[in-house]
Short mmCIF file of C-alpha atoms and ligand atoms in Angstrom, two decimals:
data_model
loop_
_atom_site.label_atom_id
_atom_site.label_comp_id
_atom_site.label_asym_id
_atom_site.label_seq_id
_atom_site.Cartn_x
_atom_site.Cartn_y
_atom_site.Cartn_z
CA MET A 1096 -19.85 -6.95 17.17
CA ALA A 1097 -20.07 -4.59 19.48
CA PRO A 1098 -17.00 -4.01 21.96
CA GLY A 1099 -16.77 -5.20 24.82
CA SER A 1100 -17.50 -8.65 23.73
CA SER A 1101 -14.95 -11.01 23.91
CA VAL A 1102 -13.95 -13.59 21.21
CA LYS A 1103 -10.61 -15.15 21.82
CA SER A 1104 -9.58 -16.73 18.45
CA SER A 1105 -7.10 -20.51 19.62
CA LYS A 1106 -5.75 -20.88 16.33
CA THR A 1107 -2.34 -22.88 16.41
CA SER A 1108 -1.30 -21.09 13.51
CA SER A 1109 -0.30 -17.82 12.47
CA LYS A 1110 -1.88 -16.43 9.44
CA LYS A 1111 0.20 -15.30 6.83
CA HIS A 1112 0.35 -12.28 5.61
CA PRO A 1113 -2.11 -10.93 3.29
CA ALA A 1114 0.72 -9.75 0.77
CA ALA A 1115 3.00 -11.90 1.06
CA LYS A 1116 3.29 -14.35 -1.68
CA GLN A 1117 6.59 -16.47 -1.48
CA LYS A 1118 6.64 -20.02 -0.94
CA PRO A 1119 8.18 -22.49 1.45
CA GLY A 1120 11.54 -23.95 -0.07
CA ASN A 1121 13.67 -25.19 1.18
CA ASP A 1122 14.91 -24.15 4.93
CA ARG A 1123 18.70 -23.89 5.03
CA LYS A 1124 20.45 -23.93 8.50
CA SER A 1125 22.43 -20.21 9.12
CA LYS A 1126 25.88 -20.29 9.33
CA THR A 1127 25.79 -18.59 13.17
CA GLN A 1128 24.59 -21.20 15.05
CA ALA A 1129 20.55 -20.51 17.58
CA LEU A 1130 22.16 -19.28 20.52
CA SER A 1131 18.85 -19.39 21.94
CA THR A 1132 16.56 -21.72 21.16
CA GLU A 1133 11.79 -20.99 21.85
CA GLY A 1134 11.51 -19.85 25.37
CA ALA A 1135 14.65 -19.82 26.38
CA PHE A 1136 14.63 -16.44 28.01
CA SER A 1137 10.83 -16.33 28.42
CA SER A 1138 9.15 -14.55 30.84
CA VAL A 1139 5.35 -14.89 31.87
CA ILE A 1140 3.67 -11.06 31.40
CA PRO A 1141 1.61 -11.25 33.71
CA LEU A 1142 -2.03 -11.33 32.25
CA GLU A 1143 -3.84 -8.22 33.26
CA LEU A 1144 -1.20 -6.54 31.60
CA GLN A 1145 -1.90 -8.20 28.37
CA GLN A 1146 -5.19 -6.94 28.79
CA LEU A 1147 -4.44 -3.44 28.99
CA LEU A 1148 -1.95 -3.52 25.53
CA LEU A 1149 -5.07 -5.45 24.21
CA ASN A 1150 -7.21 -1.97 25.84
CA ILE A 1151 -5.63 0.49 24.36
CA PHE A 1152 -5.45 -0.52 21.00
CA ARG A 1153 -9.86 -1.00 21.87
CA ASN A 1154 -10.48 2.24 24.16
CA SER A 1155 -8.27 3.81 20.73
CA PHE A 1156 -10.19 3.23 18.07
CA PRO A 1157 -14.18 2.53 19.92
CA GLU A 1158 -15.71 3.09 16.10
CA ARG A 1159 -13.61 0.88 15.01
CA PHE A 1160 -15.39 -2.40 16.04
CA GLY A 1161 -19.20 -2.79 13.76
CA SER A 1162 -20.67 -3.81 10.93
CA ASP A 1163 -17.50 -2.09 8.54
CA LEU A 1164 -15.27 -3.31 10.08
CA THR A 1165 -14.80 -6.61 7.73
CA PRO A 1166 -15.77 -4.74 4.63
CA LEU A 1167 -12.94 -2.60 5.55
CA LEU A 1168 -10.55 -5.16 5.87
CA GLN A 1169 -11.32 -7.25 2.63
CA GLY A 1170 -10.65 -3.93 1.29
CA VAL A 1171 -6.63 -3.45 2.92
CA LYS A 1172 -6.49 -7.77 2.12
CA GLN A 1173 -7.58 -6.91 -1.68
CA HIS A 1174 -4.69 -3.72 -2.00
CA LEU A 1175 -1.80 -6.03 -0.01
CA TYR A 1176 -2.64 -9.28 -1.77
CA ASN A 1177 -1.61 -7.13 -4.70
CA ARG A 1178 1.14 -5.57 -3.13
CA ASP A 1179 -0.50 -1.99 -3.98
CA PHE A 1180 0.35 -0.32 -0.64
CA GLY A 1181 -0.81 2.89 -2.12
CA ARG A 1182 -4.45 2.30 -1.46
CA ALA A 1183 -3.84 -0.57 0.91
CA PHE A 1184 -2.89 2.12 3.13
CA GLY A 1185 -3.77 5.59 1.91
CA ARG A 1186 -6.89 5.67 4.22
CA GLU A 1187 -7.33 6.99 7.53
CA ASP A 1188 -9.91 3.46 8.27
CA TYR A 1189 -7.86 1.26 6.48
CA LEU A 1190 -5.20 2.40 8.49
CA GLU A 1191 -7.97 1.71 11.75
CA ALA A 1192 -8.84 -1.69 10.46
CA TYR A 1193 -5.01 -2.66 9.86
CA ALA A 1194 -3.96 -1.69 13.84
CA VAL A 1195 -6.92 -3.39 15.29
CA ARG A 1196 -7.03 -6.69 13.62
CA TRP A 1197 -3.45 -6.69 13.13
CA SER A 1198 -1.66 -4.99 16.21
CA PRO A 1199 -2.93 -6.54 19.17
CA SER A 1200 -1.37 -10.15 19.35
CA ARG A 1201 1.41 -8.60 18.20
CA ALA A 1202 2.04 -6.48 20.13
CA LEU A 1203 1.41 -8.99 23.26
CA GLY A 1204 3.72 -11.37 21.16
CA TYR A 1205 6.43 -8.32 21.11
CA LEU A 1206 6.12 -7.58 24.12
CA GLN A 1207 7.05 -11.55 24.64
CA ILE A 1208 10.34 -10.63 22.32
CA PHE A 1209 11.55 -7.92 24.75
CA LEU A 1210 11.19 -8.97 27.59
CA ASP A 1211 13.53 -12.26 25.67
CA ILE A 1212 15.94 -9.70 24.98
CA GLU A 1213 16.11 -7.62 27.07
CA GLN A 1214 19.28 -9.21 28.70
CA TYR A 1215 21.02 -7.75 25.44
CA LEU A 1216 19.34 -4.55 26.36
CA ARG A 1217 20.99 -4.62 29.33
CA LYS A 1218 24.39 -4.89 28.66
CA ILE A 1219 24.49 -1.54 25.83
CA PRO A 1220 27.25 0.92 26.91
CA ASN A 1221 26.73 3.76 28.96
CA LYS A 1222 27.63 6.92 26.61
CA ASN A 1223 27.11 9.33 29.05
CA HIS A 1224 29.74 7.44 31.25
CA ASP A 1225 34.24 7.66 29.69
CA ASP A 1226 34.45 3.84 29.96
CA ALA A 1227 31.41 2.38 28.54
CA GLN A 1228 29.96 0.89 31.77
CA THR A 1229 26.95 -1.52 31.50
CA PHE A 1230 23.81 -0.66 30.78
CA SER A 1231 22.21 -1.84 34.60
CA PHE A 1232 17.82 -1.53 34.45
CA GLU A 1233 19.21 -2.22 39.03
CA SER A 1234 22.14 0.74 38.75
CA LEU A 1235 19.23 3.19 37.99
CA GLY A 1236 18.92 6.35 39.34
CA THR A 1237 22.58 5.80 40.87
CA PRO A 1238 25.51 7.80 38.45
CA SER A 1239 26.13 4.78 36.39
CA GLY A 1240 22.44 4.30 35.05
CA ARG A 1241 21.18 4.37 31.98
CA GLN A 1242 17.81 6.07 32.11
CA LYS A 1243 16.61 6.02 29.16
CA LEU A 1244 15.92 4.91 26.48
CA ASN A 1245 16.27 5.29 22.52
CA ILE A 1246 13.28 3.66 20.36
CA THR A 1247 13.25 3.67 16.56
CA CYS A 1248 10.97 1.25 15.28
CA LEU A 1249 11.58 0.87 11.08
CA GLY A 1250 8.42 0.15 9.43
CA GLY A 1251 6.37 1.00 12.92
CA GLY A 1252 3.08 2.82 11.52
CA ALA A 1253 1.00 0.13 12.92
CA GLY A 1254 1.20 0.84 16.42
CA ALA A 1255 2.33 -2.33 17.72
CA GLU A 1256 5.49 -2.70 18.09
CA ILE A 1257 4.94 1.27 20.83
CA VAL A 1258 2.29 -0.58 22.55
CA ALA A 1259 4.35 -3.68 23.02
CA LEU A 1260 7.42 -0.95 24.41
CA ALA A 1261 4.44 0.99 26.75
CA GLY A 1262 4.32 -3.21 28.28
CA PHE A 1263 7.61 -3.18 28.92
CA LEU A 1264 8.29 0.36 30.41
CA ASP A 1265 5.00 -0.54 32.38
CA LEU A 1266 6.26 -4.38 33.05
CA ARG A 1267 9.48 -3.00 34.57
CA ASN A 1268 9.48 0.31 36.17
CA ARG A 1269 7.14 -1.57 38.45
CA GLY A 1270 9.68 -4.18 39.51
CA LEU A 1271 12.87 -1.16 40.15
CA ARG A 1272 10.19 1.04 42.28
CA LYS A 1273 9.55 -2.53 44.53
CA ASP A 1274 13.25 -3.49 44.05
CA ARG A 1275 14.31 -0.26 45.50
CA GLU A 1276 12.05 -0.84 48.79
CA ASP A 1277 12.08 2.88 49.22
CA GLY A 1278 8.35 2.95 50.22
CA GLY A 1279 6.67 3.83 47.09
CA ASP A 1280 4.50 2.66 45.42
CA PRO A 1281 4.58 1.39 42.84
CA GLN A 1282 2.04 2.65 40.92
CA HIS A 1283 3.53 5.90 40.08
CA ALA A 1284 6.16 7.52 38.78
CA THR A 1285 9.15 8.46 40.48
CA PRO A 1286 12.07 10.60 39.32
CA ASN A 1287 14.18 7.46 39.28
CA ASP A 1288 12.47 5.93 36.63
CA LEU A 1289 13.62 4.19 33.47
CA GLN A 1290 12.00 6.52 30.18
CA PHE A 1291 11.75 5.57 26.27
CA THR A 1292 11.66 8.24 23.83
CA VAL A 1293 10.82 6.46 20.54
CA LYS A 1294 10.35 6.87 17.31
CA SER A 1295 7.75 5.06 14.66
CA VAL A 1296 9.21 5.50 11.45
CA ASP A 1297 6.82 4.27 7.33
CA ILE A 1298 5.64 5.49 4.16
CA ALA A 1299 2.69 4.97 4.83
CA ASP A 1300 0.83 8.25 6.72
CA TRP A 1301 0.06 6.40 10.05
CA ASP A 1302 -0.24 9.59 12.60
CA SER A 1303 -3.12 9.60 13.76
CA VAL A 1304 -3.24 6.39 13.99
CA VAL A 1305 0.59 6.34 16.83
CA GLN A 1306 -0.89 9.31 17.49
CA LYS A 1307 -4.53 7.93 19.05
CA LEU A 1308 -2.67 4.95 20.91
CA LEU A 1309 -0.37 7.34 21.87
CA ASN A 1310 -3.28 9.23 24.01
CA SER A 1311 -3.95 6.14 25.54
CA ILE A 1312 -1.66 4.98 26.52
CA ILE A 1313 -0.13 8.37 28.96
CA SER A 1314 -4.36 9.35 29.48
CA PRO A 1315 -6.53 7.66 31.70
CA PRO A 1316 -8.67 5.36 30.32
CA PRO A 1317 -12.88 6.99 28.89
CA LEU A 1318 -15.28 5.78 32.44
CA SER A 1319 -18.64 4.80 31.61
CA LYS A 1320 -21.18 8.17 32.95
CA TYR A 1321 -22.57 6.26 36.34
CA ALA A 1322 -18.51 5.16 37.14
CA SER A 1323 -18.33 5.32 41.18
CA ALA A 1324 -16.85 8.46 42.39
CA ALA A 1325 -14.05 5.79 44.05
CA ALA A 1326 -13.05 4.29 40.39
CA LYS A 1327 -12.55 8.16 38.67
CA ALA A 1328 -10.67 9.07 41.63
CA ALA A 1329 -8.30 5.09 40.38
CA ASN A 1330 -8.69 6.12 37.08
CA THR A 1331 -4.74 6.90 35.62
CA ALA A 1332 -2.09 6.54 33.43
CA PHE A 1333 -1.20 3.89 31.66
CA LEU A 1334 2.11 5.73 31.39
CA ASP A 1335 3.73 8.19 32.67
CA SER A 1336 3.82 11.15 28.94
CA THR A 1337 7.40 11.87 30.63
CA LEU A 1338 8.39 8.55 30.41
CA PHE A 1339 7.34 6.78 27.07
CA GLN A 1340 7.68 9.74 23.55
CA THR A 1341 6.19 8.88 20.96
CA THR A 1342 7.07 10.58 17.81
CA PHE A 1343 5.22 9.75 14.19
CA HIS A 1344 7.99 10.33 10.96
CA GLN A 1345 6.62 9.13 7.89
CA ALA A 1346 9.73 8.16 5.07
CA ASP A 1347 10.79 5.92 2.21
CA LEU A 1348 13.55 3.65 4.46
CA LEU A 1349 13.76 2.69 0.57
CA GLY A 1350 14.98 6.01 -1.01
CA ILE A 1351 15.61 7.89 3.41
CA SER A 1352 18.42 10.72 2.72
CA THR A 1353 21.40 9.75 5.52
CA GLU A 1354 20.37 13.07 6.76
CA SER A 1355 17.22 11.78 7.88
CA LEU A 1356 18.12 8.29 8.34
CA GLN A 1357 21.09 9.76 10.83
CA ALA A 1358 17.93 12.30 12.76
CA LEU A 1359 15.33 8.22 13.09
CA VAL A 1360 18.17 5.83 14.07
CA GLY A 1361 21.87 7.85 15.01
CA ASP A 1362 21.39 8.35 18.60
CA ALA A 1363 19.01 5.11 19.16
CA GLU A 1364 20.04 1.82 21.54
CA LEU A 1365 17.66 0.10 20.10
CA VAL A 1366 15.85 -0.28 16.36
CA THR A 1367 12.66 -3.27 15.11
CA LEU A 1368 11.96 -3.84 11.30
CA MET A 1369 9.39 -6.10 12.71
CA PHE A 1370 7.87 -7.54 8.95
CA THR A 1371 8.91 -5.17 7.79
CA LEU A 1372 12.31 -6.73 6.48
CA ASN A 1373 11.34 -8.63 3.81
CA GLU A 1374 8.47 -6.33 2.12
CA LEU A 1375 11.08 -3.77 1.65
CA TYR A 1376 13.15 -6.84 -0.25
CA THR A 1377 10.50 -7.73 -2.20
CA THR A 1378 10.35 -3.90 -2.53
CA SER A 1379 14.30 -4.39 -4.44
CA ARG A 1380 17.02 -6.57 -2.92
CA PRO A 1381 19.84 -3.76 -3.82
CA LYS A 1382 17.56 -0.93 -2.48
CA THR A 1383 17.56 -2.90 0.67
CA GLN A 1384 21.26 -3.55 0.82
CA ARG A 1385 22.05 -0.49 0.24
CA PHE A 1386 19.06 1.22 3.11
CA LEU A 1387 20.60 -1.57 5.43
CA ALA A 1388 24.72 -0.21 4.45
CA SER A 1389 23.52 3.08 5.35
CA LEU A 1390 21.48 2.22 8.43
CA THR A 1391 25.43 0.00 9.56
CA SER A 1392 27.35 3.03 8.96
CA THR A 1393 24.69 5.69 10.58
CA LEU A 1394 24.28 2.77 14.33
CA GLN A 1395 26.26 3.79 16.91
CA PRO A 1396 28.55 1.45 18.07
CA GLY A 1397 25.85 -0.69 20.88
CA ALA A 1398 23.14 -0.22 19.57
CA LEU A 1399 21.49 -3.21 18.50
CA LEU A 1400 19.44 -4.08 15.41
CA LEU A 1401 15.91 -6.95 15.83
CA VAL A 1402 14.22 -8.34 12.89
CA VAL A 1403 11.22 -9.68 13.76
CA ASP A 1404 9.60 -11.67 10.25
CA SER A 1405 7.22 -14.62 8.99
CA PRO A 1406 9.71 -18.12 8.71
CA GLY A 1407 10.87 -19.02 5.71
CA SER A 1408 10.91 -15.92 3.96
CA TYR A 1409 12.47 -16.18 1.06
CA SER A 1410 14.35 -13.08 -1.49
CA THR A 1411 15.01 -14.61 -5.40
CA VAL A 1412 18.92 -13.14 -6.42
CA THR A 1413 20.04 -13.04 -9.49
CA LEU A 1414 23.39 -14.62 -10.16
CA ASN A 1415 25.37 -14.84 -12.94
CA GLY A 1416 22.24 -14.63 -14.68
CA ALA A 1417 20.85 -16.95 -13.19
CA GLU A 1418 17.34 -17.01 -10.13
CA LYS A 1419 18.07 -17.64 -6.23
CA LYS A 1420 15.82 -18.00 -4.11
CA TYR A 1421 17.77 -16.99 -0.56
CA PRO A 1422 16.64 -17.10 2.59
CA MET A 1423 15.62 -13.04 4.64
CA HIS A 1424 17.81 -14.17 7.12
CA TRP A 1425 20.53 -14.70 5.26
CA LEU A 1426 20.39 -12.52 2.82
CA LEU A 1427 20.46 -10.19 5.69
CA ASP A 1428 23.64 -11.51 7.07
CA HIS A 1429 25.20 -11.90 4.26
CA THR A 1430 24.56 -8.05 3.94
CA LEU A 1431 25.80 -7.24 8.08
CA LEU A 1432 28.21 -10.12 8.94
CA GLY A 1433 29.60 -9.58 5.69
CA SER A 1434 33.46 -11.63 5.16
CA VAL A 1435 33.44 -12.42 8.62
CA HIS A 1436 30.61 -15.39 7.70
CA ASP A 1437 32.94 -15.56 4.46
CA GLU A 1438 35.35 -18.24 5.45
CA GLU A 1439 36.60 -19.02 1.93
CA SER A 1440 37.64 -16.51 1.13
CA SER A 1441 40.87 -14.52 3.24
CA THR A 1442 40.01 -11.04 2.60
CA VAL A 1443 39.51 -9.20 6.18
CA GLU A 1444 37.06 -7.15 6.62
CA THR A 1445 35.92 -4.60 8.97
CA ARG A 1446 33.64 -6.08 11.00
CA HIS A 1447 30.60 -4.14 11.35
CA TRP A 1448 27.92 -6.13 13.16
CA GLU A 1449 27.92 -9.21 15.82
CA LYS A 1450 25.46 -11.35 15.93
CA LEU A 1451 22.76 -12.31 19.49
CA SER A 1452 20.58 -14.50 18.83
CA THR A 1453 19.03 -15.95 16.01
CA ASP A 1454 16.25 -17.88 15.84
CA GLU A 1455 14.88 -19.89 12.06
CA SER A 1456 10.59 -20.13 13.66
CA ARG A 1457 9.52 -19.84 16.61
CA TRP A 1458 6.61 -19.65 18.50
CA PHE A 1459 3.75 -16.52 21.11
CA ARG A 1460 0.92 -18.11 22.17
CA LEU A 1461 -1.95 -16.49 23.59
CA PRO A 1462 -2.59 -17.07 27.10
CA ASP A 1463 -6.88 -17.69 27.39
CA GLY A 1464 -8.62 -15.53 28.69
CA LEU A 1465 -8.19 -12.41 27.28
CA LYS A 1466 -10.55 -9.77 26.00
CA TYR A 1467 -11.06 -8.69 22.79
CA PRO A 1468 -14.08 -7.74 20.36
CA ILE A 1469 -11.87 -9.74 17.22
CA GLU A 1470 -10.09 -12.73 16.59
CA LEU A 1471 -6.26 -12.80 18.31
CA GLU A 1472 -3.95 -15.07 17.44
CA ASN A 1473 -0.94 -16.69 17.57
CA MET A 1474 2.64 -15.60 16.09
CA ARG A 1475 4.85 -17.44 14.63
CA TYR A 1476 8.11 -15.39 14.46
CA GLN A 1477 11.73 -15.81 12.85
CA ILE A 1478 13.63 -12.95 15.03
CA HIS A 1479 17.89 -11.79 14.54
CA LEU A 1480 19.21 -9.37 17.24
CA TYR A 1481 22.89 -7.90 16.02
CA ARG A 1482 25.09 -5.65 17.84
CA ARG A 1483 26.56 -2.63 15.48
CA LEU A 1484 30.62 -3.03 16.87
CA PRO A 1485 32.90 -0.48 17.54
CA GLN A 1486 34.63 1.23 13.79
CA GLU A 1487 37.95 -0.32 15.24
CA SER A 1488 37.09 -3.98 16.64
C1 LIG B 453 3.97 -5.96 7.47
S1 LIG B 453 3.07 -4.59 7.91
C2 LIG B 453 4.56 -4.53 9.55
C3 LIG B 453 3.85 -3.28 10.58
C4 LIG B 453 4.14 -3.60 11.72
N1 LIG B 453 6.37 -2.74 12.08
C5 LIG B 453 4.35 -4.22 12.29
O1 LIG B 453 4.55 -5.97 12.94
O2 LIG B 453 2.94 -4.76 12.51
C6 LIG B 453 4.90 -3.33 7.23
C7 LIG B 453 5.30 -2.62 7.24
O3 LIG B 453 6.64 -1.37 6.42
C8 LIG B 453 5.95 -0.26 5.95
N2 LIG B 453 6.97 0.31 4.75
C9 LIG B 453 7.36 -1.06 4.02
N3 LIG B 453 7.77 -0.41 3.61
C10 LIG B 453 8.38 -0.12 3.70
C11 LIG B 453 9.57 1.65 2.82
N4 LIG B 453 10.02 1.14 1.68
N5 LIG B 453 10.11 2.04 4.13
C12 LIG B 453 9.35 2.44 4.80
N6 LIG B 453 7.68 1.52 6.50
C13 LIG B 453 7.93 0.50 4.30
C14 LIG B 453 4.62 -0.22 5.69
O4 LIG B 453 3.74 0.26 4.91
C15 LIG B 453 3.88 -1.56 6.51
O5 LIG B 453 3.40 -0.50 7.95
#
């Protein structure tokens, strides 16, 4: 199908990742109450912005929408089904096919998620000040206001998180510029704008995909050679390159050294694990527990950990010789919240995390009117947000 033609799926069910082979079991409710319900903090994202984010994917990989896309996707799916990630993510054309097929819908869904958790981002303590002042977008540009956020996206090579964060930054900076009412043009960057530094970390080599997406975010989009002089003059980059910096880092999270993890997440205010934690648990539950423990000791107080995954993800655990399946979020709570949930035990341990928000099933539904050369789909997910507590609490 030629780029530019539009086929939008109006499907109302999310497709399970081909690699996900777990059977949904009994839905166990977590002891922690859901603090937010579906759409409780939802904001309306302008359709125009959602279209611009889709255009970033289309413009980054224009040659991927030809007749070879279907066989490429079939190849990727087959390797994912066999859990042969080395093969699935071992070829440039496979990576690009994956990125154009699955990342765009997710990027739009993740933008909604970032807006939903924004209230917690606003409360990140400002480490530039001894009294840990409340992070406030409104105070940007004042001596107390944070202007820069460091974000690390673990398992984030395929680009959905990066494009969503670009959209989030654009939306916030436009709002801020308007709110300041300084007579400036809300279209153009100002020295007081919020800045994001994003580190994308993945076991597969997504470097070239990330670079292409970043290039489309910070460079003017391609124009037809017949474009008018006015269109050429108005053709600007989606984001100013000084405001949005992104780097890719290839690393296996299950074998990563403390020093490397420190370099990747030590300064992060937000760490994301989007549709990645269950893959880690499936690869090795003990290694994943160790990785989460390392993450706990590496993250700075106040840092947020955002976990999003397919609802009903289960992992098999052997306890006293008997195999049992536990929901992914139960294992996650068990590791991060530890004895805090063990109400029958009298053990008193340091609390490392507080759970801010949780929902075992939520939907992101695509609005009508979006144009993308291939199918897009709604996304169903579970979401859990934690905040790293100071050591002494
Ligand atoms: C289902 S994809 C999700 C991609 C992206 N986060 C998203 O939401 O669209 C899982 C990602 O986790 C990565 N991954 C799997 N195991 C990993 C590991 N041990 N270390 C780092 N990344 C890993 C895969 O390479 C893949 O990019």
